[in-house]
Short mmCIF file of C-alpha atoms and ligand atoms in Angstrom, two decimals:
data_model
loop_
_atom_site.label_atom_id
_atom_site.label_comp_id
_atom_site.label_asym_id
_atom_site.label_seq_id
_atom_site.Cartn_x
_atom_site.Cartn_y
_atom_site.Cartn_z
CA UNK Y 1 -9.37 -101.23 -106.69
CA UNK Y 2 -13.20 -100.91 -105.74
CA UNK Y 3 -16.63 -100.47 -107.11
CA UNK Y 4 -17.73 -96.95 -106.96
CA UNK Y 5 -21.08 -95.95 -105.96
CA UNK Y 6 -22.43 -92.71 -105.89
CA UNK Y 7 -26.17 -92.29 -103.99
CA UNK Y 8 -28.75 -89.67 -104.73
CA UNK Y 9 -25.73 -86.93 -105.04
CA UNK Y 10 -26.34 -83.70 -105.55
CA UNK Y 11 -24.32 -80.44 -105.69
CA UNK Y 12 -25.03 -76.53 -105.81
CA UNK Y 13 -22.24 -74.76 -105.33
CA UNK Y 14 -24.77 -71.61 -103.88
CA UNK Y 15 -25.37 -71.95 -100.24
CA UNK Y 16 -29.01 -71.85 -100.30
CA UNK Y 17 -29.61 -73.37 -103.34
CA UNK Y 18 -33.86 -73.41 -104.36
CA UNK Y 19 -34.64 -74.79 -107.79
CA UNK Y 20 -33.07 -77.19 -109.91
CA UNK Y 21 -31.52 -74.65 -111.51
CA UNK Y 22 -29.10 -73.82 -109.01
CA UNK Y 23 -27.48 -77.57 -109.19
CA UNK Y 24 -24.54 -78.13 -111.23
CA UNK Y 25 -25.48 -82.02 -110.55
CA UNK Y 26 -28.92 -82.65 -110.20
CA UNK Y 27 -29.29 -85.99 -108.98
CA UNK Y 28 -26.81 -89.05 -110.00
CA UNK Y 29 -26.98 -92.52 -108.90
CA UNK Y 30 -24.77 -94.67 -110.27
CA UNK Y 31 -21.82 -97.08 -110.20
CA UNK Y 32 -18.58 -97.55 -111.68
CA UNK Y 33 -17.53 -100.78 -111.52
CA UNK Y 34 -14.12 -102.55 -110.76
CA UNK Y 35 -11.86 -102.36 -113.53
CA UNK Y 36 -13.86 -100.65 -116.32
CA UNK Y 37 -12.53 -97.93 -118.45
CA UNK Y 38 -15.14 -95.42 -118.50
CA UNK Y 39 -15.35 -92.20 -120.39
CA UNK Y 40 -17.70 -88.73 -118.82
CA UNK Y 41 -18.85 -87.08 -122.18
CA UNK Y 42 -20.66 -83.99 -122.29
CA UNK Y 43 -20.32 -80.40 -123.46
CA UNK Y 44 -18.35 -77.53 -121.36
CA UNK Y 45 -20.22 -76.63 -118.15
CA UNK Y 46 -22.41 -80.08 -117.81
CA UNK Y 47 -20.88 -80.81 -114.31
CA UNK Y 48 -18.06 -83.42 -115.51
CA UNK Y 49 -15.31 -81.74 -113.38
CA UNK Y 50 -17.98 -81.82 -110.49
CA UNK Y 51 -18.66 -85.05 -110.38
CA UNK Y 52 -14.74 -86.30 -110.87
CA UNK Y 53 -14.14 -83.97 -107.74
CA UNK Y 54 -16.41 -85.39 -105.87
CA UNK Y 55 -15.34 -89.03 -106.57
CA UNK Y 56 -12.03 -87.76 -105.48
CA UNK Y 57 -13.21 -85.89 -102.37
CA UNK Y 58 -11.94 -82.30 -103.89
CA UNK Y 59 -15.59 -81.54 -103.26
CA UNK Y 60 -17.91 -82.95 -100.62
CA UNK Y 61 -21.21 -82.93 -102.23
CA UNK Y 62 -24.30 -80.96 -100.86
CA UNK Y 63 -26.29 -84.33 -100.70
CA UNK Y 64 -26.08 -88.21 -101.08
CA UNK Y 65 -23.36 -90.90 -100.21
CA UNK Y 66 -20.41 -91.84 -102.22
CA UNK Y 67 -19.12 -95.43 -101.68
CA UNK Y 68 -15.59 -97.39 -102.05
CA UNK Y 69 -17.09 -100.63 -101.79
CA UNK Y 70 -19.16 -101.16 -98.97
CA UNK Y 71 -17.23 -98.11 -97.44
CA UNK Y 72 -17.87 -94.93 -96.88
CA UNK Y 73 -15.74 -92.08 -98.02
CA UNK Y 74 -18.04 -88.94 -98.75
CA UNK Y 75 -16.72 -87.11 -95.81
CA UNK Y 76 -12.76 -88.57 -96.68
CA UNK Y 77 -10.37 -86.05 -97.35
CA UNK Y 78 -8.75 -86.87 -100.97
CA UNK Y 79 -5.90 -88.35 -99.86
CA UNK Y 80 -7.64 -90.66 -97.78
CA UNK Y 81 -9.27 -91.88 -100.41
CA UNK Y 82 -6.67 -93.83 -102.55
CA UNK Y 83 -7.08 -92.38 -105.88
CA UNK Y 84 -4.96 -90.87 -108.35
CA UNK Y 85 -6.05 -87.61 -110.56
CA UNK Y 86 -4.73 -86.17 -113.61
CA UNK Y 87 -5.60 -82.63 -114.89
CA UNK Y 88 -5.70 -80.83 -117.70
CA UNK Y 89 -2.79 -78.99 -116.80
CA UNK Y 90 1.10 -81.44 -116.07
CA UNK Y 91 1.30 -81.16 -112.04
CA UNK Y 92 5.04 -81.62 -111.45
CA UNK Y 93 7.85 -80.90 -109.98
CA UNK Y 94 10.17 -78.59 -112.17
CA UNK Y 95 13.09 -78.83 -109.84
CA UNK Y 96 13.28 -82.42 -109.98
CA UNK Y 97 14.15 -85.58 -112.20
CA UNK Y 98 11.61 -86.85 -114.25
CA UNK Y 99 12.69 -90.32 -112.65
CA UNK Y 100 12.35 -88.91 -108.99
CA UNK Y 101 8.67 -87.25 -110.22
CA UNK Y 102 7.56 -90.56 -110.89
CA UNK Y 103 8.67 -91.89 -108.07
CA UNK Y 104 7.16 -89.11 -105.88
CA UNK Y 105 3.93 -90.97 -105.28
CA UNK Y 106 5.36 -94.29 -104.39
CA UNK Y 107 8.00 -92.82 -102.42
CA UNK Y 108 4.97 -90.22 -100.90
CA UNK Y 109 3.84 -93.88 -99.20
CA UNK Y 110 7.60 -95.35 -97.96
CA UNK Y 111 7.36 -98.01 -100.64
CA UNK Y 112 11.13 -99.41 -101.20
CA UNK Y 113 13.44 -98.50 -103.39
CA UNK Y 114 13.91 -101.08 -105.40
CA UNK Y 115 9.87 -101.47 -106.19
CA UNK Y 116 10.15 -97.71 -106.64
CA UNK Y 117 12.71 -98.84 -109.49
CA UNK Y 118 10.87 -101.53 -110.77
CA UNK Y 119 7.48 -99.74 -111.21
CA UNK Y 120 9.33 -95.94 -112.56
CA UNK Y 121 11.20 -98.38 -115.31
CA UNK Y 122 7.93 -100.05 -116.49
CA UNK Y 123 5.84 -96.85 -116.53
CA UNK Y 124 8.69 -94.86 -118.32
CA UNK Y 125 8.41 -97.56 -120.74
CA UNK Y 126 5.21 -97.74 -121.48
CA UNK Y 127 5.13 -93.49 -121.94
CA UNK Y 128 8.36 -94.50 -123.90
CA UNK Y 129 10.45 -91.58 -121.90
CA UNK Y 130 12.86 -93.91 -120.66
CA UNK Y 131 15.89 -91.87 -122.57
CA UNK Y 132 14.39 -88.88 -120.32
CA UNK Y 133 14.53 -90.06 -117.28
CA UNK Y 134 17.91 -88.35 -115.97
CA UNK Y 135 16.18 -84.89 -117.44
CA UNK Y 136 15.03 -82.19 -114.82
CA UNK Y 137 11.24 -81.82 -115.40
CA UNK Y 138 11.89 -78.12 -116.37
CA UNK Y 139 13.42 -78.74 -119.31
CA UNK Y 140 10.59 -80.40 -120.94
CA UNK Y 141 8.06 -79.74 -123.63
CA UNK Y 142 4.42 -78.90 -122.48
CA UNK Y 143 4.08 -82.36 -124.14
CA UNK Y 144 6.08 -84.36 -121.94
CA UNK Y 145 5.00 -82.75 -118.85
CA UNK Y 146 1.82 -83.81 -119.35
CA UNK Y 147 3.02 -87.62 -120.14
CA UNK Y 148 4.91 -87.42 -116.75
CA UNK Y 149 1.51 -85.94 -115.24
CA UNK Y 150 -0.17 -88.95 -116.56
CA UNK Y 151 2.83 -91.36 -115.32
CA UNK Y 152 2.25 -89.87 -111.99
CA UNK Y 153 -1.51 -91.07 -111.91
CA UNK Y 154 -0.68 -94.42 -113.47
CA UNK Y 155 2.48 -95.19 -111.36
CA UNK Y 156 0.80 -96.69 -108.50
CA UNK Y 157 -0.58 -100.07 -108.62
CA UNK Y 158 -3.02 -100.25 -105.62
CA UNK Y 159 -5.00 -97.25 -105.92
CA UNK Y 160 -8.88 -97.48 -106.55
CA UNK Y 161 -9.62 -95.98 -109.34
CA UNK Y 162 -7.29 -92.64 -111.88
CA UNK Y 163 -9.26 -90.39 -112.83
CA UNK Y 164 -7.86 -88.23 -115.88
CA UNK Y 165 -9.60 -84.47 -116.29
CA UNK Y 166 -9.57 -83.40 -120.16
CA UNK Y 167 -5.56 -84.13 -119.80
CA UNK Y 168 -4.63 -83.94 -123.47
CA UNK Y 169 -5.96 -80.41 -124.06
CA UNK Y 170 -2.57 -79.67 -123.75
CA UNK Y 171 -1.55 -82.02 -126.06
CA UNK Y 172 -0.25 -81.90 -130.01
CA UNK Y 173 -2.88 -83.31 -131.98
CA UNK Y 174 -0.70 -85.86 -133.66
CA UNK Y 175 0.09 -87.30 -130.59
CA UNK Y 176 -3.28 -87.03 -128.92
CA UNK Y 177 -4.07 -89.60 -130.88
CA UNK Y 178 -1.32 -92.14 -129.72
CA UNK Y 179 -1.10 -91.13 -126.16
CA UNK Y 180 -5.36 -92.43 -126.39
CA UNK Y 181 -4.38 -95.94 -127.56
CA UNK Y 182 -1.41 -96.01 -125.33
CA UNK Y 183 -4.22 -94.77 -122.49
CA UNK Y 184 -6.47 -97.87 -123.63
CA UNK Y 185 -3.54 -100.17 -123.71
CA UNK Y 186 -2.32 -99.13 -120.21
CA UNK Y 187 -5.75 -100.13 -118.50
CA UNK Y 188 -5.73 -103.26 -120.23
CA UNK Y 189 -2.14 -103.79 -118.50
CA UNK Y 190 -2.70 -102.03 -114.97
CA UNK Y 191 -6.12 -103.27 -114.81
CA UNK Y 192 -7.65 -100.61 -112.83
CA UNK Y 193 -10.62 -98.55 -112.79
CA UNK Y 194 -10.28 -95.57 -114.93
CA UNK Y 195 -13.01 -92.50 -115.65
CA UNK Y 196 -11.54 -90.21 -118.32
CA UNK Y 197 -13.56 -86.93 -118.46
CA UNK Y 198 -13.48 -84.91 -122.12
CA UNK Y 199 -15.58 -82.76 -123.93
CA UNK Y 200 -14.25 -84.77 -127.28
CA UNK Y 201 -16.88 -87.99 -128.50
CA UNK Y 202 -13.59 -89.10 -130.24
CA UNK Y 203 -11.75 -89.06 -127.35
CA UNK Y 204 -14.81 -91.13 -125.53
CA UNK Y 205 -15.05 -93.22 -127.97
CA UNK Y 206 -11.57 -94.71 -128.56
CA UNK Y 207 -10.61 -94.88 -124.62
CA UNK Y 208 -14.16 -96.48 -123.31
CA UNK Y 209 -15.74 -99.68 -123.01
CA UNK Y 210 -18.80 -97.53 -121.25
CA UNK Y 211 -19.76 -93.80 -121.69
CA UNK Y 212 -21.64 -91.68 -119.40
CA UNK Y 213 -22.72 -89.05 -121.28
CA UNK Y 214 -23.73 -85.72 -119.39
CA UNK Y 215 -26.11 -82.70 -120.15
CA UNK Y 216 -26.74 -79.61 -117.71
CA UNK Y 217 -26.31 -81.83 -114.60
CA UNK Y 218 -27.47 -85.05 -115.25
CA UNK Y 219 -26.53 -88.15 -116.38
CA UNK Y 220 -28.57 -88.94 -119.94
CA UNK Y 221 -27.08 -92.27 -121.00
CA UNK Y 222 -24.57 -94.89 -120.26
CA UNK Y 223 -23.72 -97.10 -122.80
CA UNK Y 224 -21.10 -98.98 -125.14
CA UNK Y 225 -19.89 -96.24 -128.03
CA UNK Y 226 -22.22 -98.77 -130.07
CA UNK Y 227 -25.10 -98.45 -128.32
CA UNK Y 228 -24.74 -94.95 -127.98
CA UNK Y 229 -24.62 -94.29 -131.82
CA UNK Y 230 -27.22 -97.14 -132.82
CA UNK Y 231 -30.07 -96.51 -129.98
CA UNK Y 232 -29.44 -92.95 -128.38
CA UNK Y 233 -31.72 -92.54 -125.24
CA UNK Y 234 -32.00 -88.85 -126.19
CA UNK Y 235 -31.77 -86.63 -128.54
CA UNK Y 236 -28.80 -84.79 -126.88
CA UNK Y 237 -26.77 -87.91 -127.15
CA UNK Y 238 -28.39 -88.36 -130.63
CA UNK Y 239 -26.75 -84.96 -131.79
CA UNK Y 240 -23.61 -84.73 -129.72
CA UNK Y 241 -22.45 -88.00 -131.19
CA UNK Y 242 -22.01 -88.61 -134.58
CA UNK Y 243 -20.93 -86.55 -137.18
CA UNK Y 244 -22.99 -85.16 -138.32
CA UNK Y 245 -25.57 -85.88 -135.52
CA UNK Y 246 -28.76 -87.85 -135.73
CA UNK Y 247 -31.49 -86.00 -137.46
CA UNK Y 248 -34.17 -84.55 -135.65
CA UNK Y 249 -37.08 -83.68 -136.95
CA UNK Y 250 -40.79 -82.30 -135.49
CA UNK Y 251 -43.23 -84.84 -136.06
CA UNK Y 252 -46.96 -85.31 -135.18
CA UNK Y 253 -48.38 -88.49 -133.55
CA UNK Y 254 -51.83 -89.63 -135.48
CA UNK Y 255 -53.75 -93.16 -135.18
CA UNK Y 256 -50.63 -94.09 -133.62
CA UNK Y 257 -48.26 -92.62 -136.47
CA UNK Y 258 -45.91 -90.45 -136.81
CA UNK Y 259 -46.34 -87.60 -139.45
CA UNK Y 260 -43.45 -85.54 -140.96
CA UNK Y 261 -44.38 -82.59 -143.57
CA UNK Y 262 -47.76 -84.40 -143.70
CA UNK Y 263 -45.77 -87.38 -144.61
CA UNK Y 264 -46.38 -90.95 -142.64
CA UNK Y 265 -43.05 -92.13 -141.32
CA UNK Y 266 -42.33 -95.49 -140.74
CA UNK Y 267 -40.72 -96.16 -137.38
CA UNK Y 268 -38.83 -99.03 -135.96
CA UNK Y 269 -41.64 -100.33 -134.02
CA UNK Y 270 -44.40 -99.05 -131.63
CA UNK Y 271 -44.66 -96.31 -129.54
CA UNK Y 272 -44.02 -97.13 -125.91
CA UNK Y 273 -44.94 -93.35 -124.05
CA UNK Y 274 -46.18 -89.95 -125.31
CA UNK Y 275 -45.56 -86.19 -125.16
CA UNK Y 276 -46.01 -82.67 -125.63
CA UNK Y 277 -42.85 -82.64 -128.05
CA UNK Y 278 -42.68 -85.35 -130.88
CA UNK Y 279 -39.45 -86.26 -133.09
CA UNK Y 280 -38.81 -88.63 -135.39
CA UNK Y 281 -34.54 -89.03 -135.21
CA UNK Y 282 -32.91 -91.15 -137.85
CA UNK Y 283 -28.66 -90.92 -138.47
CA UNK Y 284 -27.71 -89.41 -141.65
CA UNK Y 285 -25.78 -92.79 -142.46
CA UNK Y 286 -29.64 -94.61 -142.80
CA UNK Y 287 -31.20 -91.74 -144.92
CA UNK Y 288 -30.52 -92.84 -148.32
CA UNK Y 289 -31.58 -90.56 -151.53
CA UNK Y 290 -33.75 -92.67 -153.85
CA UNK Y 291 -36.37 -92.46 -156.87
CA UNK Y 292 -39.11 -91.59 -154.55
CA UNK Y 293 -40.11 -90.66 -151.11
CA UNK Y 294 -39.93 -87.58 -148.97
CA UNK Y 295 -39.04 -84.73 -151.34
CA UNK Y 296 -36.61 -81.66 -150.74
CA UNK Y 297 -33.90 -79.91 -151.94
CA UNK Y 298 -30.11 -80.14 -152.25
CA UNK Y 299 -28.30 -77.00 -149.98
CA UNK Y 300 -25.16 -77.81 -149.74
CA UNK Y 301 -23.10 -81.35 -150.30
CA UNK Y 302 -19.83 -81.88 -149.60
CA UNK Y 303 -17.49 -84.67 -150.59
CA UNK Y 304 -15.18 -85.18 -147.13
CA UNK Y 305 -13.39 -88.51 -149.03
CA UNK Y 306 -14.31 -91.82 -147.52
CA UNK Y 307 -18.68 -90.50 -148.09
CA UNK Y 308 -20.88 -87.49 -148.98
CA UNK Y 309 -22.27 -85.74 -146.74
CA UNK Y 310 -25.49 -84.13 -147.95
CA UNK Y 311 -27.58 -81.24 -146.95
CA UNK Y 312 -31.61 -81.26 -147.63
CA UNK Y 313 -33.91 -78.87 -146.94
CA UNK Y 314 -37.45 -80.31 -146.57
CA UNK Y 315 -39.48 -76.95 -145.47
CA UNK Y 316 -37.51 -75.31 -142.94
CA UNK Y 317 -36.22 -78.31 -141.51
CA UNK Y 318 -32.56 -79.58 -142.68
CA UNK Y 319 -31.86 -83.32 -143.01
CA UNK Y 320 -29.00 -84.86 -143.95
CA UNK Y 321 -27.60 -87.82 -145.86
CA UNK Y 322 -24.50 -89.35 -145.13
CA UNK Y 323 -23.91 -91.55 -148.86
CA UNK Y 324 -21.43 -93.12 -151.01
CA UNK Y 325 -22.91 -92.12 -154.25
CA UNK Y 326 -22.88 -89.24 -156.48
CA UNK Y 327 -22.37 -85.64 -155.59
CA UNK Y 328 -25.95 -84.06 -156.41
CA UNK Y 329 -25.99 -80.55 -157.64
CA UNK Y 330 -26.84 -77.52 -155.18
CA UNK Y 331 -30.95 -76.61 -155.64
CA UNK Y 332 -31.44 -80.11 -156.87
CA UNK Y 333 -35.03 -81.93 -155.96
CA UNK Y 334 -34.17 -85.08 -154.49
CA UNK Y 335 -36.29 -87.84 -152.64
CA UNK Y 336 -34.91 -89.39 -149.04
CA UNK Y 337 -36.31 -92.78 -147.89
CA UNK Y 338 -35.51 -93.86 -143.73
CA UNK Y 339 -34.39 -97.35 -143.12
CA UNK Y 340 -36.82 -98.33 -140.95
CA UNK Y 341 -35.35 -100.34 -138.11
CA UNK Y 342 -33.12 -97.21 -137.48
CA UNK Y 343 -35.78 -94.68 -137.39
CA UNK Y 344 -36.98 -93.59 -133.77
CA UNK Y 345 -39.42 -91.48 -131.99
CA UNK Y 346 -38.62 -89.08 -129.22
CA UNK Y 347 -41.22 -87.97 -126.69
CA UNK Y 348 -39.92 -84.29 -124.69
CA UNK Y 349 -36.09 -85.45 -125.64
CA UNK Y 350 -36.69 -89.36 -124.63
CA UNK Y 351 -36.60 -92.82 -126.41
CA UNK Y 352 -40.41 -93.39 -126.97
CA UNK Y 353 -40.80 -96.31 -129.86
CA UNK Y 354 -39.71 -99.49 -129.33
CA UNK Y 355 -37.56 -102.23 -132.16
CA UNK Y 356 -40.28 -104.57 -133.27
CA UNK Y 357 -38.80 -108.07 -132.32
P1 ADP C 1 -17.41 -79.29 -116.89
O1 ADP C 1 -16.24 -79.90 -116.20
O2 ADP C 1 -18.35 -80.29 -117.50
O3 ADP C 1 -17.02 -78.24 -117.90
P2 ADP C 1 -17.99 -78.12 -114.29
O4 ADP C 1 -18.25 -79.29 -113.39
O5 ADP C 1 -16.66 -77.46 -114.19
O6 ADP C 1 -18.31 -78.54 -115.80
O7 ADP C 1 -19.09 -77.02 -114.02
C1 ADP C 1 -20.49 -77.30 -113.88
C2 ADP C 1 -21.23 -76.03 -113.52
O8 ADP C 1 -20.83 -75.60 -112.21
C3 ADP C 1 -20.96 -74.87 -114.44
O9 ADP C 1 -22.13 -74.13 -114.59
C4 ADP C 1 -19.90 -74.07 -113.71
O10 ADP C 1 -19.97 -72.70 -114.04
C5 ADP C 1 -20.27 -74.29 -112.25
N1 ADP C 1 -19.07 -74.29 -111.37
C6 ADP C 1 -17.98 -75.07 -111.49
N2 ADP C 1 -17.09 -74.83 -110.52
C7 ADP C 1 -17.63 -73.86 -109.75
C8 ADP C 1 -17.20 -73.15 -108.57
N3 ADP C 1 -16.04 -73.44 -107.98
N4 ADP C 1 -18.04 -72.21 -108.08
C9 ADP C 1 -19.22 -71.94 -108.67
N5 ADP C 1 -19.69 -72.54 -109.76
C10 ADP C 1 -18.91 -73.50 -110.31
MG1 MG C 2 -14.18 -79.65 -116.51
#
């Protein structure tokens, strides 16, 4: 197991790349540290699978250094690299067992036998598809393929780090959601790093202590799920987790104030950096309806069981209430009120007020 470090990396995948445009990572510098479960979140195209491929040396990125430890690996050859991968789509062997498949990487390094045993037995167990050990690999569902793809990754103890690429797409959705916690529970037991790309804040959410959430190339925030819902350092990771998002809303900065609809808005605290592009983002769960207050009206509201969700239209701009109470009636005038601490300002996408302390 090692610390990961990636240096000023950057990747086109154009041979004479020019603007920023042409980078499907603009410029990352970060580190993974030893042991940590860490998810990659961000929409279809952000450069996830770019990045993963270059940890694993798939790729060789157009610029910067990628570290194991204090060694360097950015010109190593995957398999020099000590690292196990899991894709979307199962990678085994049809022809053989589904005992000698999970063996394949152990034996792939001339470990004994009877370690080979040992570790098949526990990881079997763990996937619980012991009783299918003796089964060619052909014979399987799509389903349990893609468990022995993940028992392949997670079979070797002294790798540095598994890296798992959107690998339950393929997955039933009722047991997506068991083959997550078993995920969580296995890093807790092989105790090694782990970066688990998806396009799912669910999936992020449940597998990692930290998220790295992604947007056209870069890296926007890294954070706890917590942090990432309470204190989003943009309004990308505002929207893309939660549901529904944070509100957003155009606002206009006077005497040091932030102005919605001609409305003063209380925020959290001061401002700490301006911009051309001002919003005020609060979550719908701290807008609360009440007797007075910024006034709009009811769209839509829809009772999903454990809360509301409501839909106001203040203007042209659409805010809405996550609340326990009453369904209010479509066309309704209502009144919203921000809890204060949880209301933020956003300078050209960024974090710009600060929590009074
Ligand atoms: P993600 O995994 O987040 O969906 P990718 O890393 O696969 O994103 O892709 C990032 C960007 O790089 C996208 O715009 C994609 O079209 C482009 N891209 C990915 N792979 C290649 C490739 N082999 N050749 C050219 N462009 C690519
Ligand atoms: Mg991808």
């Amino acid at each position: 197991m090692a610390r990961i470090t990636l240096q000023n990396v950057r990747h086109s995948y154009l041979p004479h790349p020019e603007g920023d445009d042409d980078y499907a990572l603009k410029e990352i510098d970060h580190s993974w540290e030893d042991g940590g479960a860490y998810a990659l979140l961000g929409p279809s195209g952000c450069g996830k699978s770019t990045l993963l491929n270059i940890v694993s040396g798939l790729l060789t990125p157009s610029e910067g250094r990628i570290r194991f430890d204090d060694k360097e690996v950015t010109e190593l050859p995957p398999d020099k690299r000590n690292i196990a991968q899991v894709f979307q789509f199962p990678v085994i062997y049809d022809t053989m067992t589904v005992y000698d498949n999970l063996a394949f990487p152990l034996r792939n390094r001339g470990r004994d036998e009877e370690i080979v045993k040992e570790r098949v037995s526990a990881i079997a167990e763990m996937l619980e598809v012991t009783p299918m050990l003796n089964t060619r690999a052909a014979n399987l569902s799509p389903d349990n393929k893609q468990k022995i793809s993940m028992g392949r990754g997670l079979v070797r103890n002294d790798v540095n780090v598994v890296m798992f690429d959107e690998p339950l797409t393929v997955i039933d959705p009722h047991l997506k959601w068991k083959l997550r916690l078993k995920l969580k529970e296995l890093h807790h037991r092989v105790n090694a790093t782990m970066i688990y790309v998806t396009h799912d804040q669910t999936e992020a959410l449940t597998f990692a202590d930290q998220v790295v959430v992604m947007d056209l190339g870069v890296i926007v925030q890294i954070g706890t799920p917590v942090e990432l819902f309470e204190r989003p350092a943009h309004t990308f990771v505002g929207h893309f987790i939660g549901s529904p998002g944070m509100n957003i809303l155009p606002c206009e900065i006077r005497d040091g104030g932030a102005f919605f609809h001609g409305q003063n808005v209380a925020l959290e605290g001061p401002l700490t950096k301006a911009g051309n592009k001002t919003e005020i983002g609060v979550r719908p769960e701290y807008v609360v309806l009440a007797p007075t207050g910024l006034e709009g009206i009811v769209r839509r509201a829809v009772d999903i069981g454990r809360h509301i969700v409501i839909e106001v239209m203040v203007g042209d701009t659409r805010i809405s209430v996550v609340s326990d109470g009453d369904l209010p009636e479509q066309g309704e005038t209502v009144h919203l009120q921000f809890r204060q601490d949880q209301t933020r300002l956003y300078a050209d996408g960024w974090l710009a007020s600060k929590a009074r302390s």
